[in-house]
Amino acid sequence: MHKIRYNLSALKLELEYQNKREYTWKQLAERMEISERTLSAWLHNRTSRIDMEGLEKALDFFHEEGMVIEFKDFFTVTNEPTTNENTQSWQAGDSHS
């Protein structure tokens, strides 16, 4: 099963390294003109929707700070194996067909 997660922590670290300064999450939220609550939801992957306007603002922020990134850089995609329980459950359901 594929999992999509926000990649903001890595982007922030890369930006700090590039610009040789630290940024707080509060500063990022203010500069991106998004709420700290939205930023926190992104950081902890507690959202199932993509906020296009918010990501456009975030993209603008990184570009203004000299870090040229693309929309795809905001996310990581992993392919996590299904658990044996899910596989067994599926197989059991399949055999009753």
Coordinates of C-alpha atoms in Angstrom, one line a residue:
M1 CA 0.0 0.0 0.0
H2 CA 1.4 3.4 -0.9
K3 CA 1.6 6.1 1.8
I4 CA 1.9 9.8 0.9
R5 CA 3.4 12.0 3.6
Y6 CA 4.4 15.7 3.7
N7 CA 8.2 16.3 3.5
L8 CA 8.3 19.7 5.4
S9 CA 10.8 18.7 8.1
A10 CA 13.4 17.7 5.5
L11 CA 12.7 20.9 3.4
K12 CA 13.1 23.0 6.5
L13 CA 16.4 21.4 7.4
E14 CA 17.7 21.8 3.9
L15 CA 16.6 25.5 3.9
E16 CA 18.3 26.1 7.3
Y17 CA 21.5 24.4 6.0
Q18 CA 21.4 26.4 2.7
N19 CA 20.8 29.8 4.4
K20 CA 22.9 29.1 7.5
R21 CA 20.1 30.1 9.9
E22 CA 17.3 28.5 11.8
Y23 CA 13.6 29.0 11.3
T24 CA 10.9 28.2 13.8
W25 CA 7.7 26.6 12.7
K26 CA 5.9 29.7 13.8
Q27 CA 8.1 31.8 11.6
L28 CA 7.4 29.5 8.7
A29 CA 3.6 29.6 9.2
E30 CA 3.7 33.4 9.4
R31 CA 5.8 33.8 6.3
M32 CA 3.8 31.3 4.4
E33 CA 0.6 33.1 5.5
I34 CA -1.0 29.8 6.8
S35 CA -2.2 29.0 10.2
E36 CA 0.1 27.2 12.7
R37 CA -2.7 24.6 12.9
T38 CA -2.5 23.9 9.2
L39 CA 1.3 23.6 9.3
S40 CA 1.1 21.3 12.3
A41 CA -1.4 19.1 10.4
W42 CA 1.0 18.9 7.5
L43 CA 3.9 18.1 9.8
H44 CA 2.1 15.3 11.5
N45 CA 0.3 14.0 8.4
R46 CA -3.1 14.6 9.9
T47 CA -4.8 15.8 6.8
S48 CA -6.3 13.8 3.9
R49 CA -6.7 16.8 1.6
I50 CA -4.2 18.9 -0.3
D51 CA -4.6 22.6 0.4
M52 CA -3.5 24.0 -3.0
E53 CA -3.5 27.6 -1.9
G54 CA -1.5 26.8 1.2
L55 CA 1.1 24.8 -0.7
E56 CA 1.3 27.6 -3.3
K57 CA 2.1 30.0 -0.4
A58 CA 4.7 27.6 1.0
L59 CA 6.2 27.2 -2.5
D60 CA 6.5 31.0 -2.7
F61 CA 8.1 31.2 0.7
F62 CA 10.8 28.7 -0.2
H63 CA 11.5 30.5 -3.5
E64 CA 11.7 33.8 -1.7
E65 CA 14.3 32.3 0.6
G66 CA 16.4 31.2 -2.4
M67 CA 15.4 27.5 -2.3
V68 CA 13.9 26.6 -5.6
I69 CA 11.7 23.6 -5.1
E70 CA 8.7 22.1 -7.0
F71 CA 5.3 20.9 -5.9
K72 CA 6.4 17.3 -5.8
D73 CA 9.2 18.1 -3.2
F74 CA 6.5 18.7 -0.6
F75 CA 5.7 14.9 -0.5
T76 CA 7.4 11.6 0.0
V77 CA 5.8 8.4 -1.2
T78 CA 6.5 5.0 0.3
N79 CA 5.3 1.6 -0.6
E80 CA 4.6 -0.2 2.7
P81 CA 3.9 -3.9 2.7
T82 CA 0.4 -5.0 3.9
T83 CA 0.3 -6.9 7.2
N84 CA -0.2 -10.6 7.3
E85 CA -3.6 -10.0 9.0
N86 CA -4.8 -8.0 6.0
T87 CA -3.5 -10.6 3.6
Q88 CA -5.1 -13.5 5.5
S89 CA -8.4 -11.6 5.8
W90 CA -8.4 -11.0 2.1
Q91 CA -7.5 -14.6 1.3
A92 CA -10.2 -15.9 3.6
G93 CA -12.8 -13.5 2.0
D94 CA -11.6 -14.6 -1.4
S95 CA -12.1 -18.3 -0.7
H96 CA -15.8 -17.8 0.2
S97 CA -16.6 -16.3 -3.2

